Coordinates of C-alpha atoms and ligand atoms in Angstrom, one line a residue:
X1 CA 16.3 -17.2 25.9
X2 CA 14.4 -18.9 23.2
X3 CA 16.5 -20.4 20.6
X4 CA 15.2 -18.5 17.7
X5 CA 15.7 -15.5 19.4
X6 CA 19.0 -16.5 20.4
X7 CA 19.9 -17.0 16.8
X8 CA 18.5 -13.7 15.9
X9 CA 20.8 -12.1 18.0
X10 CA 23.6 -14.1 17.4
X11 CA 23.5 -13.1 13.9
X12 CA 23.1 -9.5 14.8
X13 CA 26.0 -9.6 17.0
X14 CA 28.0 -11.3 13.8
X15 CA 26.5 -8.5 12.1
X16 CA 27.7 -5.8 14.2
X17 CA 31.6 -5.9 13.8
X18 CA 33.8 -3.3 14.8
X19 CA 32.9 0.0 13.7
X20 CA 29.4 -0.9 13.0
X21 CA 28.9 -1.5 16.7
X22 CA 29.5 2.2 17.3
X23 CA 26.3 3.5 15.3
X24 CA 24.3 0.4 16.8
X25 CA 24.7 1.7 20.3
X26 CA 21.4 3.7 20.1
X27 CA 19.2 0.4 19.8
X28 CA 18.6 -1.1 23.0
X29 CA 18.2 -4.7 23.7
X30 CA 14.4 -4.3 24.5
X31 CA 14.0 -2.8 20.8
X32 CA 16.4 -5.5 19.8
X33 CA 13.9 -8.0 21.2
X34 CA 10.8 -6.3 19.7
X35 CA 12.3 -6.5 16.3
X36 CA 13.2 -10.1 16.5
X37 CA 9.7 -10.6 17.7
X38 CA 8.1 -9.0 14.8
X39 CA 10.5 -10.8 12.1
X40 CA 9.8 -14.1 13.7
X41 CA 6.0 -13.8 13.1
X42 CA 6.4 -12.5 9.4
X43 CA 6.2 -14.1 6.2
X44 CA 9.7 -13.4 5.9
X45 CA 10.5 -15.8 8.7
X46 CA 8.7 -18.0 7.2
X47 CA 10.2 -17.7 3.6
X48 CA 13.8 -18.0 5.5
X49 CA 14.6 -14.1 4.6
X50 CA 16.4 -13.5 7.8
X51 CA 18.6 -10.6 9.7
X52 CA 21.4 -10.6 7.4
X53 CA 19.3 -10.9 4.0
X54 CA 18.5 -7.2 4.3
X55 CA 21.4 -6.1 6.7
X56 CA 24.6 -7.7 5.1
X57 CA 25.2 -6.5 1.2
X58 CA 25.1 -9.8 -0.8
X59 CA 28.4 -8.8 -2.6
X60 CA 30.7 -6.9 -0.3
X61 CA 29.6 -8.5 3.0
X62 CA 29.6 -5.3 4.3
X63 CA 27.0 -4.4 7.5
X64 CA 24.2 -2.1 6.1
X65 CA 22.4 -0.6 9.3
X66 CA 19.4 0.8 7.4
X67 CA 18.7 -1.3 4.2
X68 CA 17.2 0.9 1.4
X69 CA 14.7 0.3 -1.4
X70 CA 17.5 -1.5 -3.2
X71 CA 17.9 -4.3 -0.5
X72 CA 14.1 -4.9 -1.2
X73 CA 14.7 -4.8 -4.9
X74 CA 16.5 -7.9 -5.0
X75 CA 13.6 -9.8 -4.2
X76 CA 10.6 -7.5 -5.1
X77 CA 11.5 -6.2 -8.4
X78 CA 7.5 -4.9 -9.5
X79 CA 6.9 -3.3 -6.0
X80 CA 10.0 -1.1 -6.4
X81 CA 9.7 -0.6 -9.9
X82 CA 6.1 0.8 -9.8
X83 CA 6.5 2.8 -6.9
X84 CA 8.9 4.9 -8.6
X85 CA 6.4 5.6 -11.0
X86 CA 4.0 7.1 -8.8
X87 CA 3.4 10.1 -6.9
X88 CA 4.9 8.5 -3.8
X89 CA 8.0 7.1 -5.2
X90 CA 9.0 9.4 -8.2
X91 CA 11.4 11.7 -6.7
X92 CA 13.5 8.9 -5.1
X93 CA 13.4 7.1 -8.6
X94 CA 14.3 10.5 -10.4
X95 CA 17.3 10.8 -7.4
X96 CA 16.0 13.2 -5.4
X97 CA 15.4 13.1 -1.7
X98 CA 12.0 11.2 -0.5
X99 CA 8.8 12.9 -0.8
X100 CA 7.7 14.1 2.8
X101 CA 4.2 15.3 3.6
X102 CA 6.1 18.7 4.2
X103 CA 6.1 19.1 0.6
X104 CA 2.5 18.3 -0.1
X105 CA -0.6 20.3 -1.4
X106 CA -3.1 17.8 0.4
X107 CA -4.1 18.1 4.0
X108 CA -1.3 15.9 6.1
X109 CA -0.9 15.2 9.7
X110 CA 1.1 17.7 11.3
X111 CA 3.0 14.6 13.4
X112 CA 4.1 13.2 9.9
X113 CA 5.4 16.5 8.4
X114 CA 9.2 15.1 8.1
X115 CA 8.4 11.0 7.5
X116 CA 10.3 9.7 4.5
X117 CA 8.4 8.4 1.9
X118 CA 10.0 5.1 1.1
X119 CA 9.3 1.2 1.6
X120 CA 9.4 1.6 5.3
X121 CA 6.6 4.7 5.2
X122 CA 3.9 1.7 4.8
X123 CA 5.7 -1.2 6.0
X124 CA 6.9 -2.1 9.1
X125 CA 9.8 -3.6 7.8
X126 CA 10.3 -6.3 10.5
X127 CA 6.8 -7.4 10.5
X128 CA 5.9 -6.5 7.1
X129 CA 2.3 -6.9 8.4
X130 CA 0.1 -5.9 5.3
X131 CA -3.1 -5.0 7.2
X132 CA -1.3 -2.4 9.1
X133 CA 0.0 -1.1 5.8
X134 CA -3.4 -1.3 4.0
X135 CA -5.3 1.7 6.2
X136 CA -3.6 2.8 9.3
X137 CA -0.2 3.4 7.5
X138 CA -1.9 5.8 5.1
X139 CA -3.9 7.7 7.5
X140 CA -0.3 8.5 9.7
X141 CA 0.1 10.8 7.0
X142 CA -2.9 11.6 5.1
X143 CA -5.4 13.9 6.3
X144 CA -8.4 15.0 3.9
X145 CA -11.7 14.8 4.3
X146 CA -11.9 11.8 1.8
X147 CA -9.4 9.6 3.3
X148 CA -10.6 10.4 7.0
X149 CA -14.1 9.7 5.9
X150 CA -13.2 6.1 5.0
X151 CA -13.8 4.9 8.5
X152 CA -17.3 5.6 8.0
X153 CA -17.8 3.5 4.7
X154 CA -19.6 -0.1 4.4
X155 CA -15.9 -0.9 3.0
X156 CA -14.2 0.3 5.9
X157 CA -16.9 -1.8 8.0
X158 CA -16.0 -5.3 6.3
X159 CA -12.6 -4.7 6.4
X160 CA -12.9 -3.9 10.4
X161 CA -14.5 -7.3 10.6
X162 CA -11.2 -8.9 9.3
X163 CA -8.9 -7.5 11.6
X164 CA -7.4 -10.9 12.4
X165 CA -6.4 -11.7 9.0
X166 CA -2.7 -12.0 8.1
X167 CA -3.3 -10.1 4.9
X168 CA -6.1 -8.5 3.1
X169 CA -8.2 -11.1 0.8
X170 CA -10.0 -10.4 -1.8
X171 CA -13.0 -9.3 0.2
X172 CA -11.4 -6.4 1.6
X173 CA -11.8 -2.8 0.3
X174 CA -9.0 -0.7 2.1
X175 CA -7.1 2.3 0.9
X176 CA -4.6 0.0 -1.2
X177 CA -7.4 -1.9 -2.8
X178 CA -8.3 1.2 -4.8
X179 CA -5.1 2.9 -4.9
X180 CA -2.4 0.3 -5.0
X181 CA -4.7 -2.4 -7.1
X182 CA -3.6 -5.8 -7.2
X183 CA -2.7 -7.4 -10.5
X184 CA -1.7 -10.7 -12.2
X185 CA 1.7 -11.2 -13.2
X186 CA 2.3 -14.3 -14.6
X187 CA 1.6 -17.2 -12.3
X188 CA 1.2 -14.4 -9.0
X189 CA -0.9 -11.5 -8.2
X190 CA 1.2 -8.7 -7.1
X191 CA 0.6 -5.5 -5.9
X192 CA 1.1 -2.2 -8.2
X193 CA 2.8 0.5 -6.1
X194 CA 2.1 3.3 -8.4
X195 CA -0.1 5.4 -6.5
X196 CA -0.9 7.6 -9.1
X197 CA -2.1 4.4 -11.7
X198 CA -6.0 4.5 -10.5
X199 CA -6.4 8.5 -10.7
X200 CA -5.9 8.9 -14.2
X201 CA -8.1 8.5 -16.0
X202 CA -10.6 8.4 -13.4
X203 CA -12.7 5.3 -14.8
X204 CA -9.5 3.5 -14.8
X205 CA -10.3 2.4 -11.3
X206 CA -13.6 0.9 -12.4
X207 CA -12.1 -1.5 -14.4
X208 CA -9.3 -2.4 -12.6
X209 CA -11.0 -2.6 -9.1
X210 CA -14.8 -1.6 -9.0
X211 CA -15.7 -4.3 -11.1
X212 CA -14.4 -6.9 -9.5
X213 CA -17.6 -6.5 -7.1
X214 CA -20.1 -4.1 -8.7
X215 CA -21.6 -3.6 -11.9
X216 CA -20.6 -1.2 -14.4
X217 CA -23.4 1.3 -14.0
X218 CA -23.2 1.3 -10.1
X219 CA -19.5 1.9 -10.6
X220 CA -19.4 4.7 -12.7
X221 CA -22.3 6.5 -11.2
X222 CA -20.3 6.3 -8.0
X223 CA -16.7 7.2 -9.2
X224 CA -17.9 10.3 -11.3
X225 CA -20.1 11.9 -8.1
X226 CA -17.5 14.0 -6.4
X227 CA -19.5 14.1 -3.2
X228 CA -19.5 10.6 -3.0
X229 CA -15.6 10.5 -3.6
X230 CA -15.2 12.9 -1.0
X231 CA -17.5 11.0 1.7
X232 CA -15.3 7.8 0.5
X233 CA -18.3 5.9 -0.4
X234 CA -20.4 5.9 2.5
X235 CA -24.0 5.9 0.6
X236 CA -25.1 4.1 -2.6
X237 CA -24.9 6.4 -5.7
X238 CA -27.9 8.5 -6.7
X239 CA -26.0 10.0 -9.7
X240 CA -27.8 9.0 -13.1
X241 CA -24.9 9.2 -15.5
X242 CA -26.2 10.7 -18.8
X243 CA -23.8 8.3 -20.9
X244 CA -25.8 5.3 -19.8
X245 CA -29.2 6.8 -21.0
X246 CA -27.7 7.9 -24.0
X247 CA -26.4 4.4 -24.7
X248 CA -29.8 2.9 -23.8
X249 CA -31.2 5.2 -26.4
X250 CA -28.9 4.0 -28.6
X251 CA -30.0 0.3 -28.2
X252 CA -33.5 1.1 -28.4
X253 CA -33.1 3.0 -31.7
X254 CA -30.5 0.1 -33.1
X255 CA -33.1 -2.8 -32.3
X256 CA -36.1 -0.8 -33.6
X257 CA -34.6 -0.3 -36.8
Ligands
LIG301 C1 13.2 -7.2 4.8 C2 14.5 -6.4 5.3 C3 15.0 -6.8 6.9 C4 15.1 -7.7 7.4 C5 14.9 -9.2 7.2 C6 15.3 -7.5 8.8 N1 15.7 -6.0 9.1 FE1 16.8 -4.7 10.2 N2 16.0 -3.0 9.3 C7 15.4 -3.1 7.9 C8 15.3 -1.9 7.6 C9 14.8 -1.1 6.1 C10 15.8 -0.8 8.7 C11 15.8 0.6 8.6 C12 14.4 1.3 9.1 C13 14.5 2.2 9.2 O1 15.2 3.4 8.5 O2 13.4 3.2 10.1 C14 16.2 -1.7 9.9 C15 16.5 -1.3 11.0 C16 17.1 -2.2 11.7 C17 17.5 -1.5 13.0 C18 17.5 -0.3 13.5 C19 16.3 0.1 13.9 C20 16.6 1.5 14.7 O3 15.5 2.0 15.4 O4 17.3 2.2 14.2 C21 18.0 -3.1 13.8 C22 18.6 -3.0 15.2 C23 17.4 -4.1 13.2 N3 17.0 -3.5 11.8 C24 17.8 -5.1 13.4 C25 17.2 -6.7 12.7 C26 17.3 -7.7 13.4 C27 17.8 -8.3 14.8 C28 16.7 -8.6 12.2 C29 16.3 -10.3 12.2 C30 15.6 -10.5 13.2 C31 16.5 -7.4 11.4 N4 16.7 -6.3 11.5 C32 15.7 -8.0 9.8 C33 15.1 -4.1 7.3 C34 15.4 -5.5 7.7
LIG302 C1 15.9 -12.3 0.3 C2 14.7 -11.8 -0.6 C3 14.2 -10.5 0.5 C4 14.4 -9.6 0.6 C5 15.7 -8.7 0.5 C6 13.2 -8.8 0.7 N1 12.2 -9.9 0.9 FE1 10.0 -9.4 1.4 N2 9.5 -11.0 1.0 C7 10.6 -11.8 0.4 C8 9.6 -13.5 0.4 C9 10.1 -15.0 0.1 C10 8.3 -13.1 0.7 C11 7.1 -14.0 0.7 C12 6.7 -14.1 -0.4 C13 5.3 -14.8 -0.7 O1 5.2 -15.7 0.2 O2 4.8 -15.0 -1.7 C14 8.2 -11.5 1.1 C15 7.5 -11.0 1.6 C16 7.4 -9.5 1.8 C17 6.0 -8.9 2.2 C18 4.5 -9.4 1.9 C19 4.2 -9.9 3.4 C20 3.1 -10.7 3.6 O3 2.8 -10.7 4.6 O4 2.3 -11.1 2.8 C21 6.1 -7.6 1.9 C22 5.3 -6.3 2.5 C23 7.7 -7.5 2.2 N3 7.9 -8.8 1.7 C24 8.3 -6.3 2.0 C25 9.9 -6.2 1.7 C26 10.4 -5.0 2.1 C27 9.8 -3.5 2.1 C28 11.8 -5.3 1.8 C29 13.1 -4.7 1.9 C30 13.1 -3.5 3.1 C31 12.0 -6.9 1.4 N4 10.4 -7.2 1.6 C32 13.1 -7.3 1.4 C33 11.6 -11.9 0.3 C34 12.4 -11.0 0.5
LIG303 C1 1.9 3.7 0.6 C2 2.2 2.5 1.0 C3 3.0 1.3 0.7 C4 4.6 1.6 0.5 C5 5.3 2.9 0.3 C6 5.2 0.6 0.0 N1 4.2 -0.5 0.2 FE1 4.2 -2.4 -0.4 N2 2.4 -2.8 0.0 C7 1.6 -1.8 0.6 C8 0.1 -2.5 0.6 C9 -1.1 -1.8 1.5 C10 0.4 -3.6 0.6 C11 -0.6 -5.1 0.8 C12 -1.8 -4.5 -0.1 C13 -2.6 -5.8 -0.3 O1 -2.5 -7.0 -0.2 O2 -4.0 -5.5 -1.1 C14 1.5 -3.8 0.0 C15 2.1 -5.2 -0.4 C16 3.6 -5.6 -0.5 C17 4.3 -6.4 -1.0 C18 3.6 -8.2 -1.1 C19 2.4 -7.8 -2.7 C20 3.4 -8.1 -3.7 O3 3.4 -7.2 -4.2 O4 4.5 -8.8 -3.6 C21 5.4 -6.3 -1.0 C22 6.6 -7.3 -1.4 C23 5.7 -4.9 -1.0 N3 4.4 -4.6 -0.6 C24 6.9 -4.5 -0.7 C25 7.3 -3.0 -1.0 C26 8.4 -2.4 -1.4 C27 9.7 -3.1 -1.7 C28 8.2 -0.8 -1.0 C29 9.4 -0.1 -1.5 C30 9.8 0.2 -2.8 C31 6.8 -1.0 -0.4 N4 6.2 -2.1 -0.8 C32 6.5 0.3 -0.6 C33 1.7 -0.3 0.9 C34 3.0 0.3 0.7
LIG304 C1 4.8 9.2 4.9 C2 3.4 9.6 4.5 C3 2.9 9.2 3.5 C4 1.9 7.6 3.8 C5 2.3 6.9 5.0 C6 1.0 7.6 2.4 N1 1.0 8.7 2.0 FE1 0.1 9.1 0.2 N2 0.9 10.5 -0.3 C7 2.0 11.5 0.6 C8 2.3 12.7 0.2 C9 3.7 13.7 0.6 C10 1.4 12.8 -1.1 C11 1.7 14.0 -2.1 C12 0.5 14.9 -1.9 C13 0.8 16.3 -2.3 O1 1.6 16.3 -3.5 O2 -0.2 17.3 -2.0 C14 0.9 11.7 -1.3 C15 -0.3 11.3 -2.4 C16 -1.1 10.3 -2.4 C17 -2.1 10.4 -3.4 C18 -2.4 11.0 -4.4 C19 -1.6 10.6 -5.8 C20 -1.2 11.7 -6.8 O3 -1.0 11.4 -7.8 O4 -1.7 12.6 -6.8 C21 -2.6 8.9 -3.2 C22 -3.7 8.6 -3.9 C23 -2.2 8.4 -1.8 N3 -1.1 9.5 -1.6 C24 -2.5 7.3 -1.1 C25 -2.2 6.6 -0.2 C26 -2.4 5.4 0.2 C27 -3.4 4.6 -0.1 C28 -1.5 5.3 1.4 C29 -1.4 3.8 2.2 C30 -1.5 2.6 1.6 C31 -0.7 6.3 1.5 N4 -1.0 7.1 0.5 C32 0.2 6.3 2.9 C33 2.3 11.0 2.0 C34 2.0 9.5 2.5
LIG305 C1 -13.5 2.6 -3.0 C2 -12.1 3.0 -3.3 C3 -11.5 3.7 -2.6 C4 -11.2 3.8 -1.3 C5 -11.3 2.6 -0.5 C6 -10.1 4.9 -0.9 N1 -10.3 5.7 -1.7 FE1 -8.7 7.4 -2.1 N2 -9.4 8.1 -3.9 C7 -10.5 7.3 -4.7 C8 -11.1 7.8 -5.7 C9 -12.4 7.5 -6.9 C10 -10.4 9.4 -5.8 C11 -10.6 10.2 -6.9 C12 -9.8 10.4 -7.7 C13 -9.4 11.2 -8.8 O1 -9.8 12.6 -8.0 O2 -9.4 11.5 -9.8 C14 -9.7 9.3 -4.5 C15 -8.5 10.1 -4.3 C16 -7.7 10.0 -3.2 C17 -6.8 10.9 -2.8 C18 -6.5 12.2 -3.4 C19 -6.1 12.4 -4.5 C20 -6.0 14.1 -5.3 O3 -5.0 14.1 -6.0 O4 -6.9 14.6 -4.8 C21 -5.9 10.4 -1.6 C22 -4.8 11.6 -1.0 C23 -6.5 9.5 -1.5 N3 -7.8 8.8 -2.2 C24 -6.1 8.4 -0.3 C25 -6.6 7.7 0.3 C26 -7.1 6.9 1.6 C27 -5.7 7.4 2.5 C28 -7.8 6.2 1.7 C29 -8.3 5.1 2.7 C30 -8.2 5.8 4.2 C31 -8.6 6.0 0.5 N4 -8.1 6.9 -0.5 C32 -9.6 5.1 0.2 C33 -11.1 5.9 -4.3 C34 -10.9 5.0 -3.2
LIG306 C1 -14.1 -6.8 -3.1 C2 -15.1 -6.2 -3.2 C3 -15.4 -4.8 -3.5 C4 -14.8 -3.7 -4.1 C5 -13.5 -4.1 -5.0 C6 -15.2 -2.3 -4.3 N1 -16.5 -3.1 -3.3 FE1 -17.6 -1.1 -3.1 N2 -18.8 -2.5 -1.6 C7 -18.8 -3.6 -1.7 C8 -19.3 -4.2 -0.7 C9 -19.7 -5.5 -0.3 C10 -20.2 -3.0 -0.1 C11 -21.7 -3.3 0.8 C12 -22.6 -3.9 -0.2 C13 -23.8 -4.0 0.5 O1 -24.3 -3.2 1.4 O2 -24.7 -4.2 0.0 C14 -20.0 -2.0 -1.1 C15 -20.7 -1.1 -1.0 C16 -20.5 0.0 -1.8 C17 -21.3 1.3 -1.9 C18 -22.0 1.7 -1.1 C19 -22.0 2.3 0.2 C20 -23.2 2.2 1.2 O3 -23.3 2.9 2.3 O4 -24.7 1.5 0.7 C21 -20.7 2.3 -3.0 C22 -20.9 3.6 -3.1 C23 -19.6 1.4 -3.4 N3 -19.6 0.3 -2.7 C24 -18.6 2.1 -4.4 C25 -17.4 1.4 -4.7 C26 -16.4 1.9 -5.7 C27 -16.7 3.2 -6.4 C28 -15.5 0.9 -5.8 C29 -14.5 1.1 -6.7 C30 -13.6 2.3 -6.5 C31 -15.8 0.1 -4.9 N4 -16.7 0.0 -4.4 C32 -15.1 -1.3 -4.9 C33 -17.4 -4.4 -2.4 C34 -16.7 -3.9 -3.2

């Protein structure tokens, strides 16, 4: 047994005293080894966030079999806060049961009907791999044509070439790039987990996302073309927004005065 695995298991055995053992019985040692392996390769292991950081209550020292978002919150304030402001997290924020695909109006995968929308819905909490969270996780629930068409886009083509990355970079355009935009918070860049934020008003996405890579006109002409949105931007825009013509007209009149 490798030392770090032994450590992981030892910590877990230490964490599973008395009554907790019973609830842990359903976890096989193979599952435990898999969890340990996922954690070992994660950003958490690197930052010395270990099993007990999540599975033990800081104050009461009680064992926690299934940590919740309050556990994450102690270290990831912004993620938890913003999650609670969007459609995904508002129910938890208001003390209701988590959102599930069964409650949705939008088309969802049949297999995901009862999946709870919490931090684990997108994050494998032991690997916390954000490449997987950025597209594959979304498509485990979402089943509308815009979502399904992502794979045909130039954006997806670019991301597909980056699958070996540890995390998406500034050239990646994933579902999350547009719907969970990265924002500067003091010294760092954090992910805004409010999945409603860039939807309304629609041009907020232009400012927050598209303009990092495209021009203003190109971006507006894409965002306000409903067919192109449904096709998940699989073509250059051909819409000529009236606004831009009006602005140019105004500019011409101004300069000729
Ligand atoms: C970042 C926080 C975090 C860390 C670190 C962490 N876990 Fe977990 N673990 C969770 C959460 C959250 C769940 C509940 C997942 C769910 O409800 O699907 C969980 C669930 C589990 C389960 C139950 C799995 C199941 O299928 O029922 C086991 C066993 C487990 N963790 C073991 C470990 C071990 C061993 C380590 C260290 C190698 C570890 N965890 C590190 C957050 C963490
Ligand atoms: C004890 C503090 C602590 C707890 C509790 C914690 N994390 Fe973390 N988490 C960290 C640190 C530290 C990092 C690394 C941050 C960095 O490198 O900037 C991190 C990184 C991450 C990342 C980014 C991984 C990457 O590869 O970039 C995700 C996603 C994440 N945590 C999710 C969670 C979730 C979900 C929970 C709750 C189940 C949780 N964390 C609980 C401290 C914590
Ligand atoms: C809808 C899917 C989804 C849900 C739900 C979700 N995340 Fe994330 N999270 C992501 C994606 C995708 C990224 C990486 C995005 C990127 O790098 O562009 C990410 C990044 C992160 C990061 C690293 C960046 C940062 O801001 O520090 C942390 C930490 C994190 N999530 C914590 C959480 C916590 C805590 C929860 C629960 C409140 C949660 N996430 C719920 C998809 C999700
Ligand atoms: C556990 C299933 C699940 C996962 C995983 C998931 N979603 Fe959702 N999402 C939902 C449900 C359910 C709704 C509500 C739909 C409705 O009410 O019709 C929703 C709504 C949305 C909305 C619409 C928000 C609004 O205010 O109208 C967007 C955008 C969205 N999700 C993007 C994403 C992205 C991007 C990811 C991955 C990073 C993701 N989702 C992952 C279940 C999921
Ligand atoms: C380049 C940016 C971009 C990418 C990439 C992208 N979307 Fe979207 N998405 C949009 C825009 C723009 C809208 C329309 C917003 C509106 O109607 O106000 C939208 C709408 C949605 C909606 C519907 C919201 C509603 O209420 O009708 C969902 C769900 C969604 N996206 C999920 C996804 C998922 C899942 C992926 C990845 C598989 C993805 N998106 C990739 C830009 C993007
Ligand atoms: C991280 C950079 C980046 C971001 C952010 C980004 N894109 Fe792109 N986009 C690209 C690249 C690179 C291409 C491919 C350009 C090429 O083929 O010349 C592209 C291509 C496109 C295309 C053309 C697709 C085709 O088949 O030719 C459209 C339309 C588009 N993007 C719209 C958007 C919109 C709308 C947004 C914001 C919601 C956005 N993009 C955000 C980098 C980005």
